[in-house]
Amino acid sequence: MALIPESVQSLIDAFSRLPGIGPRTASRLTYFLLKNESDVGEELADALTHLKSDTTYCPECFNIMSADKERCDVCSSSGRDEDLLCVVESPMDVIVIEQSGGYFGKYHVLHGALSPIAGIHPEDLRLQELFERVEKDNFSEVIIATNPSMEGDATALYIRKKLENKPIRFTRLARGLPVGGELEYADPNTLLRALSGRQNF
């Protein structure tokens, strides 16, 4: 005998697949939506429907952008420093670096970091596009702003090795960021100090 209707269990299972949400939190969210009399459930369903259809990736930097644009706001801006390229793991990293107010160059989003144990290899990331972009554009500095973790460091070393013959200054964010932490959880002041104190790599 099924104690939970199939539609309820399906939503619990869907919430449980989200990062940071366990079965109990998933159940609480589901039952909140069930008993709530406002339009929050419909608004959530509508937002989820439009999440995929109204967004895409910038063909230049691979950050998230509105689907009705040709390039993202950063890539299409004439006010950005064309000599600087900041390589990050995720679109959330772009947001937190922008919030620091200390960087005005371009970005390249890898969408992950190398992790052979987890089955993430160079071909699974936007690394080839990065190498082609560096080959094509005249960047004077590439800031490798991957997370200060084993995977982030491995990715940074891989990029540096692949581009070692290029006459470009390679830098890493200063270790004002905690080892094992992630950029999206760093506060703007910490990020600003890390950007200002970046070092040759």
PDB file of C-alpha atoms in Angstrom:
ATOM      1  CA  MET A   1       0.000   0.000   0.000  1.00  0.00           C
ATOM      2  CA  ALA A   2       1.413   3.364  -1.067  1.00  0.00           C
ATOM      3  CA  LEU A   3       1.258   5.870   1.798  1.00  0.00           C
ATOM      4  CA  ILE A   4       2.451   8.751  -0.403  1.00  0.00           C
ATOM      5  CA  PRO A   5       0.761   9.586  -3.717  1.00  0.00           C
ATOM      6  CA  GLU A   6       3.026   9.081  -6.717  1.00  0.00           C
ATOM      7  CA  SER A   7       2.990  12.766  -7.694  1.00  0.00           C
ATOM      8  CA  VAL A   8       4.102  13.779  -4.181  1.00  0.00           C
ATOM      9  CA  GLN A   9       6.870  11.186  -4.112  1.00  0.00           C
ATOM     10  CA  SER A  10       8.058  12.317  -7.554  1.00  0.00           C
ATOM     11  CA  LEU A  11       8.494  15.898  -6.327  1.00  0.00           C
ATOM     12  CA  ILE A  12      10.290  14.715  -3.172  1.00  0.00           C
ATOM     13  CA  ASP A  13      12.646  12.661  -5.337  1.00  0.00           C
ATOM     14  CA  ALA A  14      13.238  15.636  -7.656  1.00  0.00           C
ATOM     15  CA  PHE A  15      14.081  17.968  -4.749  1.00  0.00           C
ATOM     16  CA  SER A  16      16.378  15.289  -3.276  1.00  0.00           C
ATOM     17  CA  ARG A  17      18.539  15.366  -6.391  1.00  0.00           C
ATOM     18  CA  LEU A  18      19.374  19.041  -5.821  1.00  0.00           C
ATOM     19  CA  PRO A  19      22.727  19.797  -4.108  1.00  0.00           C
ATOM     20  CA  GLY A  20      22.471  20.333  -0.366  1.00  0.00           C
ATOM     21  CA  ILE A  21      18.918  18.982  -0.093  1.00  0.00           C
ATOM     22  CA  GLY A  22      18.396  15.666   1.665  1.00  0.00           C
ATOM     23  CA  PRO A  23      15.209  13.562   1.842  1.00  0.00           C
ATOM     24  CA  ARG A  24      13.833  15.357   4.921  1.00  0.00           C
ATOM     25  CA  THR A  25      14.304  18.837   3.457  1.00  0.00           C
ATOM     26  CA  ALA A  26      12.847  17.604   0.168  1.00  0.00           C
ATOM     27  CA  SER A  27       9.777  16.330   2.024  1.00  0.00           C
ATOM     28  CA  ARG A  28       9.352  19.619   3.917  1.00  0.00           C
ATOM     29  CA  LEU A  29       9.555  21.617   0.679  1.00  0.00           C
ATOM     30  CA  THR A  30       7.032  19.343  -1.021  1.00  0.00           C
ATOM     31  CA  TYR A  31       4.507  19.495   1.814  1.00  0.00           C
ATOM     32  CA  PHE A  32       4.966  23.261   2.089  1.00  0.00           C
ATOM     33  CA  LEU A  33       3.978  23.581  -1.570  1.00  0.00           C
ATOM     34  CA  LEU A  34       1.020  21.238  -1.022  1.00  0.00           C
ATOM     35  CA  LYS A  35      -0.504  23.153   1.901  1.00  0.00           C
ATOM     36  CA  ASN A  36       0.409  26.681   0.773  1.00  0.00           C
ATOM     37  CA  GLU A  37      -2.605  28.497  -0.628  1.00  0.00           C
ATOM     38  CA  SER A  38      -0.654  31.241  -2.417  1.00  0.00           C
ATOM     39  CA  ASP A  39       0.652  31.077  -5.986  1.00  0.00           C
ATOM     40  CA  VAL A  40       4.162  30.053  -4.904  1.00  0.00           C
ATOM     41  CA  GLY A  41       3.811  26.582  -6.433  1.00  0.00           C
ATOM     42  CA  GLU A  42       2.629  27.932  -9.779  1.00  0.00           C
ATOM     43  CA  GLU A  43       5.348  30.587  -9.740  1.00  0.00           C
ATOM     44  CA  LEU A  44       7.993  27.929  -9.050  1.00  0.00           C
ATOM     45  CA  ALA A  45       6.682  25.718 -11.863  1.00  0.00           C
ATOM     46  CA  ASP A  46       6.638  28.671 -14.261  1.00  0.00           C
ATOM     47  CA  ALA A  47      10.171  29.726 -13.283  1.00  0.00           C
ATOM     48  CA  LEU A  48      11.471  26.186 -13.793  1.00  0.00           C
ATOM     49  CA  THR A  49       9.784  25.970 -17.198  1.00  0.00           C
ATOM     50  CA  HIS A  50      11.434  29.193 -18.370  1.00  0.00           C
ATOM     51  CA  LEU A  51      14.814  28.396 -16.807  1.00  0.00           C
ATOM     52  CA  LYS A  52      15.897  26.259 -19.748  1.00  0.00           C
ATOM     53  CA  SER A  53      13.901  27.827 -22.563  1.00  0.00           C
ATOM     54  CA  ASP A  54      14.919  31.434 -21.833  1.00  0.00           C
ATOM     55  CA  THR A  55      18.632  30.879 -21.177  1.00  0.00           C
ATOM     56  CA  THR A  56      21.624  29.635 -23.116  1.00  0.00           C
ATOM     57  CA  TYR A  57      25.417  29.845 -22.987  1.00  0.00           C
ATOM     58  CA  CYS A  58      27.412  32.697 -24.450  1.00  0.00           C
ATOM     59  CA  PRO A  59      29.240  31.376 -27.547  1.00  0.00           C
ATOM     60  CA  GLU A  60      32.357  33.345 -26.550  1.00  0.00           C
ATOM     61  CA  CYS A  61      32.831  32.876 -22.788  1.00  0.00           C
ATOM     62  CA  PHE A  62      30.224  30.159 -22.030  1.00  0.00           C
ATOM     63  CA  ASN A  63      28.611  32.112 -19.218  1.00  0.00           C
ATOM     64  CA  ILE A  64      24.828  31.902 -18.843  1.00  0.00           C
ATOM     65  CA  MET A  65      22.897  34.538 -20.773  1.00  0.00           C
ATOM     66  CA  SER A  66      19.393  35.291 -22.056  1.00  0.00           C
ATOM     67  CA  ALA A  67      18.491  33.196 -25.080  1.00  0.00           C
ATOM     68  CA  ASP A  68      17.455  36.278 -27.072  1.00  0.00           C
ATOM     69  CA  LYS A  69      21.011  37.720 -27.090  1.00  0.00           C
ATOM     70  CA  GLU A  70      23.944  36.956 -29.385  1.00  0.00           C
ATOM     71  CA  ARG A  71      26.575  37.358 -26.634  1.00  0.00           C
ATOM     72  CA  CYS A  72      26.491  37.969 -22.889  1.00  0.00           C
ATOM     73  CA  ASP A  73      26.681  41.486 -21.427  1.00  0.00           C
ATOM     74  CA  VAL A  74      30.366  41.138 -20.502  1.00  0.00           C
ATOM     75  CA  CYS A  75      31.495  39.918 -23.929  1.00  0.00           C
ATOM     76  CA  SER A  76      29.441  42.527 -25.781  1.00  0.00           C
ATOM     77  CA  SER A  77      30.587  45.414 -23.563  1.00  0.00           C
ATOM     78  CA  SER A  78      33.065  47.861 -25.093  1.00  0.00           C
ATOM     79  CA  GLY A  79      34.149  48.978 -21.616  1.00  0.00           C
ATOM     80  CA  ARG A  80      35.884  45.748 -20.596  1.00  0.00           C
ATOM     81  CA  ASP A  81      39.664  45.301 -20.623  1.00  0.00           C
ATOM     82  CA  GLU A  82      40.396  43.191 -23.716  1.00  0.00           C
ATOM     83  CA  ASP A  83      43.870  42.261 -22.409  1.00  0.00           C
ATOM     84  CA  LEU A  84      42.624  40.377 -19.340  1.00  0.00           C
ATOM     85  CA  LEU A  85      40.985  36.956 -19.288  1.00  0.00           C
ATOM     86  CA  CYS A  86      39.734  35.350 -16.070  1.00  0.00           C
ATOM     87  CA  VAL A  87      39.169  31.582 -16.215  1.00  0.00           C
ATOM     88  CA  VAL A  88      36.573  30.289 -13.739  1.00  0.00           C
ATOM     89  CA  GLU A  89      34.837  26.996 -13.061  1.00  0.00           C
ATOM     90  CA  SER A  90      31.189  28.079 -13.010  1.00  0.00           C
ATOM     91  CA  PRO A  91      28.810  30.927 -13.876  1.00  0.00           C
ATOM     92  CA  MET A  92      28.367  31.561 -10.133  1.00  0.00           C
ATOM     93  CA  ASP A  93      32.077  32.433  -9.968  1.00  0.00           C
ATOM     94  CA  VAL A  94      31.541  35.188 -12.549  1.00  0.00           C
ATOM     95  CA  ILE A  95      28.830  36.704 -10.367  1.00  0.00           C
ATOM     96  CA  VAL A  96      30.912  36.771  -7.180  1.00  0.00           C
ATOM     97  CA  ILE A  97      33.972  38.196  -8.955  1.00  0.00           C
ATOM     98  CA  GLU A  98      31.823  40.921 -10.503  1.00  0.00           C
ATOM     99  CA  GLN A  99      30.397  41.709  -7.061  1.00  0.00           C
ATOM    100  CA  SER A 100      33.924  42.289  -5.747  1.00  0.00           C
ATOM    101  CA  GLY A 101      34.183  45.319  -8.035  1.00  0.00           C
ATOM    102  CA  GLY A 102      37.888  44.675  -8.639  1.00  0.00           C
ATOM    103  CA  TYR A 103      37.929  43.056 -12.073  1.00  0.00           C
ATOM    104  CA  PHE A 104      37.062  44.591 -15.437  1.00  0.00           C
ATOM    105  CA  GLY A 105      38.333  42.113 -18.007  1.00  0.00           C
ATOM    106  CA  LYS A 106      36.758  39.189 -19.861  1.00  0.00           C
ATOM    107  CA  TYR A 107      35.809  35.723 -18.602  1.00  0.00           C
ATOM    108  CA  HIS A 108      35.949  32.108 -19.698  1.00  0.00           C
ATOM    109  CA  VAL A 109      33.718  29.593 -17.886  1.00  0.00           C
ATOM    110  CA  LEU A 110      34.970  25.991 -17.868  1.00  0.00           C
ATOM    111  CA  HIS A 111      31.813  24.446 -16.359  1.00  0.00           C
ATOM    112  CA  GLY A 112      33.716  22.293 -13.907  1.00  0.00           C
ATOM    113  CA  ALA A 113      37.208  21.174 -12.951  1.00  0.00           C
ATOM    114  CA  LEU A 114      39.343  18.178 -13.843  1.00  0.00           C
ATOM    115  CA  SER A 115      38.641  15.175 -11.643  1.00  0.00           C
ATOM    116  CA  PRO A 116      39.605  11.781 -13.102  1.00  0.00           C
ATOM    117  CA  ILE A 117      38.161  10.064 -10.011  1.00  0.00           C
ATOM    118  CA  ALA A 118      34.763  11.619 -10.748  1.00  0.00           C
ATOM    119  CA  GLY A 119      35.154  10.903 -14.463  1.00  0.00           C
ATOM    120  CA  ILE A 120      35.669  14.555 -15.484  1.00  0.00           C
ATOM    121  CA  HIS A 121      38.350  14.780 -18.163  1.00  0.00           C
ATOM    122  CA  PRO A 122      39.609  17.690 -20.347  1.00  0.00           C
ATOM    123  CA  GLU A 123      37.097  16.929 -23.099  1.00  0.00           C
ATOM    124  CA  ASP A 124      34.256  17.318 -20.580  1.00  0.00           C
ATOM    125  CA  LEU A 125      35.127  20.975 -19.937  1.00  0.00           C
ATOM    126  CA  ARG A 126      35.357  24.082 -22.105  1.00  0.00           C
ATOM    127  CA  LEU A 127      39.146  23.753 -22.229  1.00  0.00           C
ATOM    128  CA  GLN A 128      39.605  23.390 -25.985  1.00  0.00           C
ATOM    129  CA  GLU A 129      37.531  26.527 -26.515  1.00  0.00           C
ATOM    130  CA  LEU A 130      39.791  28.302 -24.003  1.00  0.00           C
ATOM    131  CA  PHE A 131      42.959  27.267 -25.844  1.00  0.00           C
ATOM    132  CA  GLU A 132      41.492  28.374 -29.174  1.00  0.00           C
ATOM    133  CA  ARG A 133      40.435  31.688 -27.675  1.00  0.00           C
ATOM    134  CA  VAL A 134      43.898  32.369 -26.228  1.00  0.00           C
ATOM    135  CA  GLU A 135      45.398  31.473 -29.601  1.00  0.00           C
ATOM    136  CA  LYS A 136      43.076  33.880 -31.422  1.00  0.00           C
ATOM    137  CA  ASP A 137      42.910  36.857 -29.045  1.00  0.00           C
ATOM    138  CA  ASN A 138      45.758  39.006 -27.771  1.00  0.00           C
ATOM    139  CA  PHE A 139      45.463  38.603 -24.015  1.00  0.00           C
ATOM    140  CA  SER A 140      48.384  39.941 -22.011  1.00  0.00           C
ATOM    141  CA  GLU A 141      47.306  38.156 -18.815  1.00  0.00           C
ATOM    142  CA  VAL A 142      45.275  35.054 -18.049  1.00  0.00           C
ATOM    143  CA  ILE A 143      44.022  34.817 -14.464  1.00  0.00           C
ATOM    144  CA  ILE A 144      43.339  31.185 -13.607  1.00  0.00           C
ATOM    145  CA  ALA A 145      40.649  31.588 -10.950  1.00  0.00           C
ATOM    146  CA  THR A 146      39.711  27.965 -10.407  1.00  0.00           C
ATOM    147  CA  ASN A 147      38.724  26.994  -6.877  1.00  0.00           C
ATOM    148  CA  PRO A 148      41.552  26.465  -4.321  1.00  0.00           C
ATOM    149  CA  SER A 149      40.997  22.714  -4.191  1.00  0.00           C
ATOM    150  CA  MET A 150      42.815  19.651  -5.527  1.00  0.00           C
ATOM    151  CA  GLU A 151      40.604  19.653  -8.619  1.00  0.00           C
ATOM    152  CA  GLY A 152      40.969  23.399  -9.120  1.00  0.00           C
ATOM    153  CA  ASP A 153      44.753  23.234  -8.773  1.00  0.00           C
ATOM    154  CA  ALA A 154      44.950  20.277 -11.179  1.00  0.00           C
ATOM    155  CA  THR A 155      42.897  22.219 -13.717  1.00  0.00           C
ATOM    156  CA  ALA A 156      45.098  25.300 -13.305  1.00  0.00           C
ATOM    157  CA  LEU A 157      48.264  23.248 -13.829  1.00  0.00           C
ATOM    158  CA  TYR A 158      46.787  21.596 -16.904  1.00  0.00           C
ATOM    159  CA  ILE A 159      45.918  24.977 -18.445  1.00  0.00           C
ATOM    160  CA  ARG A 160      49.343  26.412 -17.598  1.00  0.00           C
ATOM    161  CA  LYS A 161      51.111  23.423 -19.129  1.00  0.00           C
ATOM    162  CA  LYS A 162      49.074  23.563 -22.327  1.00  0.00           C
ATOM    163  CA  LEU A 163      49.774  27.282 -22.797  1.00  0.00           C
ATOM    164  CA  GLU A 164      53.350  27.416 -21.481  1.00  0.00           C
ATOM    165  CA  ASN A 165      54.796  28.506 -24.851  1.00  0.00           C
ATOM    166  CA  LYS A 166      52.527  31.540 -25.080  1.00  0.00           C
ATOM    167  CA  PRO A 167      54.033  34.960 -24.268  1.00  0.00           C
ATOM    168  CA  ILE A 168      51.320  35.618 -21.705  1.00  0.00           C
ATOM    169  CA  ARG A 169      51.452  36.393 -18.001  1.00  0.00           C
ATOM    170  CA  PHE A 170      49.665  33.642 -16.066  1.00  0.00           C
ATOM    171  CA  THR A 171      48.417  34.405 -12.565  1.00  0.00           C
ATOM    172  CA  ARG A 172      46.426  32.650  -9.843  1.00  0.00           C
ATOM    173  CA  LEU A 173      44.243  34.303  -7.238  1.00  0.00           C
ATOM    174  CA  ALA A 174      46.167  34.971  -4.028  1.00  0.00           C
ATOM    175  CA  ARG A 175      45.482  32.538  -1.225  1.00  0.00           C
ATOM    176  CA  GLY A 176      43.196  34.867   0.624  1.00  0.00           C
ATOM    177  CA  LEU A 177      40.630  32.243  -0.295  1.00  0.00           C
ATOM    178  CA  PRO A 178      40.367  29.215   2.011  1.00  0.00           C
ATOM    179  CA  VAL A 179      41.801  25.962   0.657  1.00  0.00           C
ATOM    180  CA  GLY A 180      38.959  23.601  -0.133  1.00  0.00           C
ATOM    181  CA  GLY A 181      36.471  26.491  -0.360  1.00  0.00           C
ATOM    182  CA  GLU A 182      34.506  27.582  -3.404  1.00  0.00           C
ATOM    183  CA  LEU A 183      34.373  31.017  -5.027  1.00  0.00           C
ATOM    184  CA  GLU A 184      30.602  31.325  -4.827  1.00  0.00           C
ATOM    185  CA  TYR A 185      30.776  31.274  -0.996  1.00  0.00           C
ATOM    186  CA  ALA A 186      33.541  33.884  -0.669  1.00  0.00           C
ATOM    187  CA  ASP A 187      32.577  37.382   0.457  1.00  0.00           C
ATOM    188  CA  PRO A 188      33.345  40.336  -1.887  1.00  0.00           C
ATOM    189  CA  ASN A 189      36.115  41.765   0.337  1.00  0.00           C
ATOM    190  CA  THR A 190      37.999  38.454   0.421  1.00  0.00           C
ATOM    191  CA  LEU A 191      37.663  38.172  -3.341  1.00  0.00           C
ATOM    192  CA  LEU A 192      38.845  41.747  -3.848  1.00  0.00           C
ATOM    193  CA  ARG A 193      41.980  41.062  -1.768  1.00  0.00           C
ATOM    194  CA  ALA A 194      42.597  37.827  -3.652  1.00  0.00           C
ATOM    195  CA  LEU A 195      42.301  39.602  -7.016  1.00  0.00           C
ATOM    196  CA  SER A 196      44.562  42.460  -5.936  1.00  0.00           C
ATOM    197  CA  GLY A 197      47.218  40.065  -4.594  1.00  0.00           C
ATOM    198  CA  ARG A 198      47.258  37.631  -7.501  1.00  0.00           C
ATOM    199  CA  GLN A 199      50.680  36.181  -8.298  1.00  0.00           C
ATOM    200  CA  ASN A 200      52.591  34.795 -11.263  1.00  0.00           C
ATOM    201  CA  PHE A 201      51.819  31.152 -11.887  1.00  0.00           C
TER     202      PHE A 201
END
